[in-house]
Amino acid sequence: MGFDVKGRDLVTYIPLVTSVGLAAYVVWQALGPKIGLVNPNIEKNVERVVNTMDIEDIGESISFCRCWRSKKFPLCDGSHNTHNKKTGDNVGPMCLKRNK
Ligand code: FES
């Protein structure tokens, strides 16, 4: 038992292997760059999204978005709940609070 392909038989597989490889390449070109994106749509016109905030402006507490779905990014607006329900993910905000 085993896989024994030689000579002329091997040539018959070339179109199949080429077709599968080409199809995989086309699918990867179409979907590959989109799969695994953390940021789906925030400030896509810049090279990298960077936000700054003065510590004095934070107040007693603040929640920063880590799911990249907030309409108030970089602040959390609760959109992670919808994202988690839709995808089965478990992301949530980074919450900072001042010690009293
Ligand atoms: S909306 Fe993104 S973590 Fe809450």
XYZ file of C-alpha atoms and ligand atoms in Angstrom:
104
model
C 0.000 0.000 0.000
C 1.233 3.488 -0.684
C 1.364 6.290 -3.176
C 3.508 5.259 -6.152
C 3.374 7.732 -9.029
C 6.167 7.693 -11.572
C 7.135 9.108 -14.946
C 4.231 9.584 -17.297
C 1.624 9.225 -14.508
C 3.216 12.128 -12.712
C 2.765 14.349 -15.784
C -0.991 13.792 -15.645
C -1.126 15.484 -12.251
C 0.604 18.681 -13.390
C -2.609 20.436 -14.621
C -4.432 19.535 -11.399
C -1.609 20.690 -9.125
C -1.144 23.872 -11.179
C -4.877 24.645 -11.068
C -5.104 24.135 -7.315
C -2.010 26.289 -6.760
C -3.343 29.034 -9.009
C -6.752 28.965 -7.293
C -5.097 29.188 -3.854
C -2.990 32.128 -5.044
C -6.040 33.983 -6.412
C -8.020 33.428 -3.194
C -5.066 34.559 -1.075
C -4.613 37.707 -3.164
C -8.306 38.538 -2.779
C -8.771 37.699 0.894
C -5.354 37.304 2.458
C -4.653 40.951 3.229
C -8.113 41.362 4.800
C -7.941 38.291 7.018
C -6.528 39.100 10.410
C -6.852 42.868 10.286
C -7.230 44.246 13.788
C -8.450 47.619 12.598
C -11.396 47.260 10.202
C -12.102 50.955 9.542
C -10.592 53.532 11.912
C -8.458 56.244 10.238
C -7.512 54.002 7.315
C -6.028 57.026 5.535
C -3.005 57.196 7.889
C 0.046 54.935 8.070
C -0.549 54.141 11.754
C -3.222 55.164 14.212
C -1.734 56.905 17.238
C -3.790 58.684 19.881
C -2.517 60.869 22.696
C -4.289 62.287 25.706
C -3.159 64.414 28.631
C -3.289 62.568 31.928
C -4.955 65.599 33.487
C -7.905 65.174 31.091
C -8.665 61.618 32.189
C -10.644 62.518 35.318
C -11.552 59.749 37.782
C -11.787 56.901 35.257
C -11.671 56.186 31.553
C -12.092 53.145 29.286
C -10.004 52.743 26.149
C -11.230 50.635 23.259
C -9.215 47.520 22.438
C -11.606 46.009 19.887
C -11.218 48.777 17.275
C -14.994 48.921 16.713
C -15.854 51.939 18.859
C -17.501 54.944 17.192
C -15.728 57.070 19.851
C -12.273 55.492 19.352
C -9.915 55.531 21.222
C -12.590 55.486 23.923
C -14.834 52.467 24.472
C -18.501 52.907 23.541
C -19.581 49.326 24.252
C -19.294 48.175 20.619
C -17.126 45.270 21.812
C -20.318 43.583 23.064
C -21.761 43.386 19.526
C -18.407 42.295 18.112
C -18.078 39.546 20.741
C -21.619 38.243 20.110
C -21.075 38.228 16.338
C -17.649 36.581 16.340
C -17.343 34.622 19.570
C -14.429 36.856 20.526
C -13.897 38.015 24.102
C -12.331 41.464 23.843
C -13.066 44.336 26.188
C -11.769 47.788 27.106
C -8.687 48.863 29.031
C -10.103 50.635 32.089
C -8.046 53.129 34.063
C -9.147 54.608 37.351
C -7.516 56.995 39.740
C -6.571 55.746 43.216
C -8.427 57.597 45.962
S -15.854 49.445 22.123
Fe -13.933 48.569 21.796
S -13.419 47.762 23.726
Fe -15.317 48.640 24.028
